[in-house]
Amino acid sequence: MTDAPEDTDASAHEAHGGGLGSRLNWLRAAVLGANDGVVSTAGLVVGVAGATESQAALLTAGLAGLLAGSMSMAAGEYVSVSTQRDSEEAALAQEKRELREDPEAELAELTGLLAARGLSADVAREAAEQLTARDALRAHARVELGIDPDRLTIPWHAAAASFLAFTVGALLPLLAIVLPPASARLWVTVVSVLAALTLTGWWSARLGEAPAGRAILRNVAGGALAMAVTYGAGSLLGATGI
């Protein structure tokens, strides 16, 4: 038959698409992590700026927020991805056990899955036999579980990426609030932050193939609201001397 190689090509295309999707997810996570760093640190330093003009206090608060936020992001991502990897490994172990204990039933299951994707019964059977002969576990992992055994998630990579993304985002408002003169630092920070949020909003919309205008508006409005609320709270606390 001539249809089986087409199925192999489709599997290769699917694997390639899965790799691209994985890279896009990482890039999207990096953009969102940087966005979190911008908003949370900007809210913190602008709030402190509402209470005091001390550059030392602003630098201390900004650095503390940067380190706390980046470590929190890294720890959260590590825990999340570790849980995902544990689930993937458990699913692969179960599939390996089922292949060992009842290979015929697994072959029939793989045939059914391929047939459900549009192959005829005969072609699905031949493709399943060829894939099983080549690497049964990999075939079931990709077709049945949607897992690429060669590309399992790596917790440390995810944690490092989140740490770096948040840190890069947080550096902008931190530098914007401590480097300019006292008379200009607030407005320099606000303008810089809103410009950065415009960029991250546009980029996240581009990655998600969504309308950029609404994404930018939501991003900028959220950041502006965060800074307005924290500045108001800081000004109130500074005025009362608390």
PDB file of C-alpha atoms in Angstrom:
ATOM      1  CA  MET A   1       0.000   0.000   0.000  1.00  0.00           C
ATOM      2  CA  THR A   2       1.095   3.593  -0.586  1.00  0.00           C
ATOM      3  CA  ASP A   3      -0.843   5.350   2.159  1.00  0.00           C
ATOM      4  CA  ALA A   4       1.328   4.354   5.135  1.00  0.00           C
ATOM      5  CA  PRO A   5       4.215   6.719   4.250  1.00  0.00           C
ATOM      6  CA  GLU A   6       1.665   9.532   4.112  1.00  0.00           C
ATOM      7  CA  ASP A   7       0.732   8.717   7.688  1.00  0.00           C
ATOM      8  CA  THR A   8       4.392   8.788   8.652  1.00  0.00           C
ATOM      9  CA  ASP A   9       4.721  12.205   7.009  1.00  0.00           C
ATOM     10  CA  ALA A  10       1.646  13.401   8.916  1.00  0.00           C
ATOM     11  CA  SER A  11       3.158  12.166  12.162  1.00  0.00           C
ATOM     12  CA  ALA A  12       6.371  14.005  11.398  1.00  0.00           C
ATOM     13  CA  HIS A  13       4.397  17.157  10.565  1.00  0.00           C
ATOM     14  CA  GLU A  14       2.459  16.792  13.813  1.00  0.00           C
ATOM     15  CA  ALA A  15       5.676  16.406  15.809  1.00  0.00           C
ATOM     16  CA  HIS A  16       7.110  19.479  14.098  1.00  0.00           C
ATOM     17  CA  GLY A  17       3.950  21.417  14.851  1.00  0.00           C
ATOM     18  CA  GLY A  18       4.051  20.241  18.444  1.00  0.00           C
ATOM     19  CA  GLY A  19       7.617  21.507  18.770  1.00  0.00           C
ATOM     20  CA  LEU A  20       6.603  24.876  17.340  1.00  0.00           C
ATOM     21  CA  GLY A  21       3.631  25.040  19.694  1.00  0.00           C
ATOM     22  CA  SER A  22       5.905  24.283  22.632  1.00  0.00           C
ATOM     23  CA  ARG A  23       8.285  27.079  21.638  1.00  0.00           C
ATOM     24  CA  LEU A  24       5.390  29.497  21.262  1.00  0.00           C
ATOM     25  CA  ASN A  25       4.134  28.556  24.731  1.00  0.00           C
ATOM     26  CA  TRP A  26       7.566  29.247  26.192  1.00  0.00           C
ATOM     27  CA  LEU A  27       7.749  32.592  24.409  1.00  0.00           C
ATOM     28  CA  ARG A  28       4.248  33.521  25.549  1.00  0.00           C
ATOM     29  CA  ALA A  29       5.167  32.585  29.136  1.00  0.00           C
ATOM     30  CA  ALA A  30       8.279  34.764  28.909  1.00  0.00           C
ATOM     31  CA  VAL A  31       6.257  37.755  27.666  1.00  0.00           C
ATOM     32  CA  LEU A  32       3.660  37.307  30.400  1.00  0.00           C
ATOM     33  CA  GLY A  33       6.387  36.869  33.034  1.00  0.00           C
ATOM     34  CA  ALA A  34       8.044  40.098  31.950  1.00  0.00           C
ATOM     35  CA  ASN A  35       4.657  41.796  31.996  1.00  0.00           C
ATOM     36  CA  ASP A  36       4.083  40.625  35.580  1.00  0.00           C
ATOM     37  CA  GLY A  37       7.496  41.986  36.529  1.00  0.00           C
ATOM     38  CA  VAL A  38       6.668  45.383  35.050  1.00  0.00           C
ATOM     39  CA  VAL A  39       3.242  45.717  36.670  1.00  0.00           C
ATOM     40  CA  SER A  40       4.008  44.374  40.130  1.00  0.00           C
ATOM     41  CA  THR A  41       7.278  46.262  40.560  1.00  0.00           C
ATOM     42  CA  ALA A  42       5.836  49.457  39.102  1.00  0.00           C
ATOM     43  CA  GLY A  43       2.918  49.281  41.516  1.00  0.00           C
ATOM     44  CA  LEU A  44       5.310  48.752  44.411  1.00  0.00           C
ATOM     45  CA  VAL A  45       7.780  51.545  43.665  1.00  0.00           C
ATOM     46  CA  VAL A  46       5.089  54.041  42.658  1.00  0.00           C
ATOM     47  CA  GLY A  47       3.286  53.295  45.899  1.00  0.00           C
ATOM     48  CA  VAL A  48       6.460  53.939  47.880  1.00  0.00           C
ATOM     49  CA  ALA A  49       7.063  57.101  45.824  1.00  0.00           C
ATOM     50  CA  GLY A  50       3.665  58.346  46.979  1.00  0.00           C
ATOM     51  CA  ALA A  51       4.824  58.062  50.576  1.00  0.00           C
ATOM     52  CA  THR A  52       8.444  59.237  50.375  1.00  0.00           C
ATOM     53  CA  GLU A  53      10.998  60.817  48.038  1.00  0.00           C
ATOM     54  CA  SER A  54      13.886  58.890  49.568  1.00  0.00           C
ATOM     55  CA  GLN A  55      15.887  57.275  46.777  1.00  0.00           C
ATOM     56  CA  ALA A  56      17.250  54.701  49.209  1.00  0.00           C
ATOM     57  CA  ALA A  57      13.739  53.665  50.233  1.00  0.00           C
ATOM     58  CA  LEU A  58      12.663  53.403  46.602  1.00  0.00           C
ATOM     59  CA  LEU A  59      15.707  51.314  45.689  1.00  0.00           C
ATOM     60  CA  THR A  60      15.244  49.039  48.688  1.00  0.00           C
ATOM     61  CA  ALA A  61      11.567  48.508  47.982  1.00  0.00           C
ATOM     62  CA  GLY A  62      12.172  47.947  44.278  1.00  0.00           C
ATOM     63  CA  LEU A  63      14.962  45.433  44.811  1.00  0.00           C
ATOM     64  CA  ALA A  64      12.960  43.591  47.455  1.00  0.00           C
ATOM     65  CA  GLY A  65       9.981  43.413  45.107  1.00  0.00           C
ATOM     66  CA  LEU A  66      12.140  42.256  42.208  1.00  0.00           C
ATOM     67  CA  LEU A  67      13.787  39.474  44.195  1.00  0.00           C
ATOM     68  CA  ALA A  68      10.608  38.359  45.934  1.00  0.00           C
ATOM     69  CA  GLY A  69       8.630  38.357  42.694  1.00  0.00           C
ATOM     70  CA  SER A  70      11.247  36.591  40.602  1.00  0.00           C
ATOM     71  CA  MET A  71      11.823  33.906  43.240  1.00  0.00           C
ATOM     72  CA  SER A  72       8.088  33.421  43.684  1.00  0.00           C
ATOM     73  CA  MET A  73       7.591  33.086  39.923  1.00  0.00           C
ATOM     74  CA  ALA A  74      10.468  30.626  39.647  1.00  0.00           C
ATOM     75  CA  ALA A  75       9.253  28.514  42.564  1.00  0.00           C
ATOM     76  CA  GLY A  76       5.683  28.470  41.294  1.00  0.00           C
ATOM     77  CA  GLU A  77       6.766  27.499  37.783  1.00  0.00           C
ATOM     78  CA  TYR A  78       9.072  24.792  39.132  1.00  0.00           C
ATOM     79  CA  VAL A  79       6.285  23.242  41.195  1.00  0.00           C
ATOM     80  CA  SER A  80       3.796  23.466  38.343  1.00  0.00           C
ATOM     81  CA  VAL A  81       6.086  21.980  35.708  1.00  0.00           C
ATOM     82  CA  SER A  82       7.330  19.300  38.114  1.00  0.00           C
ATOM     83  CA  THR A  83       3.725  18.203  38.611  1.00  0.00           C
ATOM     84  CA  GLN A  84       3.199  18.137  34.857  1.00  0.00           C
ATOM     85  CA  ARG A  85       6.359  16.089  34.319  1.00  0.00           C
ATOM     86  CA  ASP A  86       5.360  13.644  37.062  1.00  0.00           C
ATOM     87  CA  SER A  87       2.020  13.164  35.310  1.00  0.00           C
ATOM     88  CA  GLU A  88       3.723  12.629  31.946  1.00  0.00           C
ATOM     89  CA  GLU A  89       6.154  10.097  33.375  1.00  0.00           C
ATOM     90  CA  ALA A  90       3.354   8.245  35.162  1.00  0.00           C
ATOM     91  CA  ALA A  91       1.329   8.071  31.936  1.00  0.00           C
ATOM     92  CA  LEU A  92       4.329   6.778  30.006  1.00  0.00           C
ATOM     93  CA  ALA A  93       5.051   4.167  32.676  1.00  0.00           C
ATOM     94  CA  GLN A  94       1.451   2.948  32.560  1.00  0.00           C
ATOM     95  CA  GLU A  95       1.524   2.798  28.766  1.00  0.00           C
ATOM     96  CA  LYS A  96       4.775   0.834  28.861  1.00  0.00           C
ATOM     97  CA  ARG A  97       3.229  -1.643  31.284  1.00  0.00           C
ATOM     98  CA  GLU A  98       0.136  -2.077  29.126  1.00  0.00           C
ATOM     99  CA  LEU A  99       2.281  -2.677  26.043  1.00  0.00           C
ATOM    100  CA  ARG A 100       4.186  -5.352  27.885  1.00  0.00           C
ATOM    101  CA  GLU A 101       1.121  -7.072  29.332  1.00  0.00           C
ATOM    102  CA  ASP A 102      -1.280  -6.904  26.374  1.00  0.00           C
ATOM    103  CA  PRO A 103       0.423  -5.841  23.132  1.00  0.00           C
ATOM    104  CA  GLU A 104      -2.444  -7.018  20.905  1.00  0.00           C
ATOM    105  CA  ALA A 105      -4.998  -4.882  22.715  1.00  0.00           C
ATOM    106  CA  GLU A 106      -2.656  -1.903  22.486  1.00  0.00           C
ATOM    107  CA  LEU A 107      -2.165  -2.482  18.765  1.00  0.00           C
ATOM    108  CA  ALA A 108      -5.927  -2.560  18.296  1.00  0.00           C
ATOM    109  CA  GLU A 109      -6.239   0.633  20.332  1.00  0.00           C
ATOM    110  CA  LEU A 110      -3.615   2.401  18.220  1.00  0.00           C
ATOM    111  CA  THR A 111      -5.380   1.215  15.068  1.00  0.00           C
ATOM    112  CA  GLY A 112      -8.644   2.676  16.328  1.00  0.00           C
ATOM    113  CA  LEU A 113      -7.004   5.993  17.177  1.00  0.00           C
ATOM    114  CA  LEU A 114      -5.467   6.275  13.719  1.00  0.00           C
ATOM    115  CA  ALA A 115      -8.763   5.316  12.087  1.00  0.00           C
ATOM    116  CA  ALA A 116     -10.495   8.025  14.109  1.00  0.00           C
ATOM    117  CA  ARG A 117      -8.160  10.516  12.458  1.00  0.00           C
ATOM    118  CA  GLY A 118      -9.520   9.674   9.042  1.00  0.00           C
ATOM    119  CA  LEU A 119      -7.526   6.652   7.857  1.00  0.00           C
ATOM    120  CA  SER A 120      -9.308   3.655   6.420  1.00  0.00           C
ATOM    121  CA  ALA A 121      -9.363   0.521   8.567  1.00  0.00           C
ATOM    122  CA  ASP A 122      -6.744  -1.269   6.443  1.00  0.00           C
ATOM    123  CA  VAL A 123      -4.401   1.694   6.269  1.00  0.00           C
ATOM    124  CA  ALA A 124      -4.837   2.390   9.983  1.00  0.00           C
ATOM    125  CA  ARG A 125      -3.932  -1.214  10.788  1.00  0.00           C
ATOM    126  CA  GLU A 126      -0.843  -1.172   8.573  1.00  0.00           C
ATOM    127  CA  ALA A 127       0.283   2.187   9.948  1.00  0.00           C
ATOM    128  CA  ALA A 128      -0.239   0.984  13.525  1.00  0.00           C
ATOM    129  CA  GLU A 129       1.828  -2.145  12.838  1.00  0.00           C
ATOM    130  CA  GLN A 130       4.648  -0.118  11.285  1.00  0.00           C
ATOM    131  CA  LEU A 131       4.670   2.422  14.116  1.00  0.00           C
ATOM    132  CA  THR A 132       4.571  -0.370  16.718  1.00  0.00           C
ATOM    133  CA  ALA A 133       7.457  -2.193  15.052  1.00  0.00           C
ATOM    134  CA  ARG A 134       9.501   0.980  14.985  1.00  0.00           C
ATOM    135  CA  ASP A 135       8.802   2.163  18.560  1.00  0.00           C
ATOM    136  CA  ALA A 136       5.545   1.138  20.201  1.00  0.00           C
ATOM    137  CA  LEU A 137       5.892   3.341  23.273  1.00  0.00           C
ATOM    138  CA  ARG A 138       6.679   6.461  21.269  1.00  0.00           C
ATOM    139  CA  ALA A 139       3.781   5.776  18.908  1.00  0.00           C
ATOM    140  CA  HIS A 140       1.279   5.428  21.762  1.00  0.00           C
ATOM    141  CA  ALA A 141       2.762   8.383  23.621  1.00  0.00           C
ATOM    142  CA  ARG A 142       2.295  10.698  20.659  1.00  0.00           C
ATOM    143  CA  VAL A 143      -0.980   9.399  19.246  1.00  0.00           C
ATOM    144  CA  GLU A 144      -2.811   8.350  22.410  1.00  0.00           C
ATOM    145  CA  LEU A 145      -1.350  10.595  25.103  1.00  0.00           C
ATOM    146  CA  GLY A 146      -0.203  13.610  23.083  1.00  0.00           C
ATOM    147  CA  ILE A 147       3.229  13.390  24.721  1.00  0.00           C
ATOM    148  CA  ASP A 148       6.608  13.502  22.994  1.00  0.00           C
ATOM    149  CA  PRO A 149       8.894  11.278  25.118  1.00  0.00           C
ATOM    150  CA  ASP A 150      11.918  13.153  23.777  1.00  0.00           C
ATOM    151  CA  ARG A 151      10.581  16.533  24.875  1.00  0.00           C
ATOM    152  CA  LEU A 152       9.291  16.138  28.393  1.00  0.00           C
ATOM    153  CA  THR A 153       8.997  19.367  30.328  1.00  0.00           C
ATOM    154  CA  ILE A 154      12.058  20.325  32.405  1.00  0.00           C
ATOM    155  CA  PRO A 155      11.207  22.070  35.702  1.00  0.00           C
ATOM    156  CA  TRP A 156      14.541  23.836  36.113  1.00  0.00           C
ATOM    157  CA  HIS A 157      14.350  25.304  32.627  1.00  0.00           C
ATOM    158  CA  ALA A 158      10.861  26.640  33.299  1.00  0.00           C
ATOM    159  CA  ALA A 159      11.923  28.077  36.661  1.00  0.00           C
ATOM    160  CA  ALA A 160      14.973  29.808  35.179  1.00  0.00           C
ATOM    161  CA  ALA A 161      12.934  31.238  32.305  1.00  0.00           C
ATOM    162  CA  SER A 162      10.310  32.633  34.693  1.00  0.00           C
ATOM    163  CA  PHE A 163      12.989  34.094  36.971  1.00  0.00           C
ATOM    164  CA  LEU A 164      14.747  35.832  34.085  1.00  0.00           C
ATOM    165  CA  ALA A 165      11.548  37.074  32.436  1.00  0.00           C
ATOM    166  CA  PHE A 166      10.218  38.603  35.654  1.00  0.00           C
ATOM    167  CA  THR A 167      13.605  40.147  36.471  1.00  0.00           C
ATOM    168  CA  VAL A 168      13.912  41.775  33.045  1.00  0.00           C
ATOM    169  CA  GLY A 169      10.416  43.210  33.364  1.00  0.00           C
ATOM    170  CA  ALA A 170      10.972  44.423  36.922  1.00  0.00           C
ATOM    171  CA  LEU A 171      14.220  46.208  36.085  1.00  0.00           C
ATOM    172  CA  LEU A 172      12.416  48.801  33.950  1.00  0.00           C
ATOM    173  CA  PRO A 173      10.290  50.439  36.669  1.00  0.00           C
ATOM    174  CA  LEU A 174      13.074  49.997  39.214  1.00  0.00           C
ATOM    175  CA  LEU A 175      15.593  51.913  37.108  1.00  0.00           C
ATOM    176  CA  ALA A 176      12.983  54.438  36.003  1.00  0.00           C
ATOM    177  CA  ILE A 177      12.138  55.346  39.599  1.00  0.00           C
ATOM    178  CA  VAL A 178      15.686  55.638  40.990  1.00  0.00           C
ATOM    179  CA  LEU A 179      17.739  57.138  38.149  1.00  0.00           C
ATOM    180  CA  PRO A 180      15.880  60.353  37.179  1.00  0.00           C
ATOM    181  CA  PRO A 181      15.802  63.466  39.394  1.00  0.00           C
ATOM    182  CA  ALA A 182      13.180  63.459  42.131  1.00  0.00           C
ATOM    183  CA  SER A 183      11.011  65.966  40.281  1.00  0.00           C
ATOM    184  CA  ALA A 184      10.716  63.733  37.192  1.00  0.00           C
ATOM    185  CA  ARG A 185      10.992  60.191  38.489  1.00  0.00           C
ATOM    186  CA  LEU A 186       7.259  59.560  38.884  1.00  0.00           C
ATOM    187  CA  TRP A 187       6.322  60.627  35.372  1.00  0.00           C
ATOM    188  CA  VAL A 188       9.341  58.919  33.830  1.00  0.00           C
ATOM    189  CA  THR A 189       8.266  55.722  35.551  1.00  0.00           C
ATOM    190  CA  VAL A 190       4.620  55.992  34.510  1.00  0.00           C
ATOM    191  CA  VAL A 191       5.449  56.722  30.863  1.00  0.00           C
ATOM    192  CA  SER A 192       8.084  53.978  30.721  1.00  0.00           C
ATOM    193  CA  VAL A 193       5.783  51.425  32.278  1.00  0.00           C
ATOM    194  CA  LEU A 194       2.859  52.251  30.018  1.00  0.00           C
ATOM    195  CA  ALA A 195       5.128  52.039  26.971  1.00  0.00           C
ATOM    196  CA  ALA A 196       6.414  48.634  28.105  1.00  0.00           C
ATOM    197  CA  LEU A 197       2.870  47.401  28.730  1.00  0.00           C
ATOM    198  CA  THR A 198       1.871  48.550  25.260  1.00  0.00           C
ATOM    199  CA  LEU A 199       4.693  46.471  23.814  1.00  0.00           C
ATOM    200  CA  THR A 200       3.972  43.353  25.870  1.00  0.00           C
ATOM    201  CA  GLY A 201       0.251  43.663  25.158  1.00  0.00           C
ATOM    202  CA  TRP A 202       0.909  43.874  21.427  1.00  0.00           C
ATOM    203  CA  TRP A 203       3.345  40.955  21.502  1.00  0.00           C
ATOM    204  CA  SER A 204       1.071  38.696  23.544  1.00  0.00           C
ATOM    205  CA  ALA A 205      -1.779  39.426  21.130  1.00  0.00           C
ATOM    206  CA  ARG A 206       0.473  38.630  18.192  1.00  0.00           C
ATOM    207  CA  LEU A 207       1.465  35.298  19.730  1.00  0.00           C
ATOM    208  CA  GLY A 208      -2.155  34.432  20.397  1.00  0.00           C
ATOM    209  CA  GLU A 209      -3.283  35.720  16.986  1.00  0.00           C
ATOM    210  CA  ALA A 210      -5.792  37.994  18.732  1.00  0.00           C
ATOM    211  CA  PRO A 211      -6.727  41.647  18.037  1.00  0.00           C
ATOM    212  CA  ALA A 212      -3.889  43.825  19.294  1.00  0.00           C
ATOM    213  CA  GLY A 213      -5.984  46.846  20.216  1.00  0.00           C
ATOM    214  CA  ARG A 214      -8.015  45.183  22.947  1.00  0.00           C
ATOM    215  CA  ALA A 215      -4.985  43.363  24.356  1.00  0.00           C
ATOM    216  CA  ILE A 216      -2.998  46.590  24.565  1.00  0.00           C
ATOM    217  CA  LEU A 217      -5.923  48.466  26.124  1.00  0.00           C
ATOM    218  CA  ARG A 218      -6.431  45.799  28.797  1.00  0.00           C
ATOM    219  CA  ASN A 219      -2.722  45.682  29.564  1.00  0.00           C
ATOM    220  CA  VAL A 220      -2.241  49.436  29.789  1.00  0.00           C
ATOM    221  CA  ALA A 221      -5.460  49.967  31.759  1.00  0.00           C
ATOM    222  CA  GLY A 222      -4.516  47.279  34.265  1.00  0.00           C
ATOM    223  CA  GLY A 223      -1.039  48.695  34.781  1.00  0.00           C
ATOM    224  CA  ALA A 224      -2.320  52.265  35.070  1.00  0.00           C
ATOM    225  CA  LEU A 225      -4.930  51.205  37.609  1.00  0.00           C
ATOM    226  CA  ALA A 226      -2.333  49.321  39.666  1.00  0.00           C
ATOM    227  CA  MET A 227      -0.055  52.353  39.781  1.00  0.00           C
ATOM    228  CA  ALA A 228      -2.920  54.740  40.571  1.00  0.00           C
ATOM    229  CA  VAL A 229      -4.164  52.595  43.461  1.00  0.00           C
ATOM    230  CA  THR A 230      -0.736  52.038  45.015  1.00  0.00           C
ATOM    231  CA  TYR A 231       0.252  55.688  44.569  1.00  0.00           C
ATOM    232  CA  GLY A 232      -2.959  56.768  46.248  1.00  0.00           C
ATOM    233  CA  ALA A 233      -2.378  54.361  49.130  1.00  0.00           C
ATOM    234  CA  GLY A 234       1.233  55.510  49.485  1.00  0.00           C
ATOM    235  CA  SER A 235       0.271  59.178  49.428  1.00  0.00           C
ATOM    236  CA  LEU A 236      -2.367  58.580  52.096  1.00  0.00           C
ATOM    237  CA  LEU A 237       0.078  56.731  54.328  1.00  0.00           C
ATOM    238  CA  GLY A 238       2.744  59.379  53.768  1.00  0.00           C
ATOM    239  CA  ALA A 239       0.335  62.187  54.623  1.00  0.00           C
ATOM    240  CA  THR A 240      -0.770  60.508  57.830  1.00  0.00           C
ATOM    241  CA  GLY A 241       2.800  59.732  58.834  1.00  0.00           C
ATOM    242  CA  ILE A 242       2.133  56.015  59.326  1.00  0.00           C
TER     243      ILE A 242
END
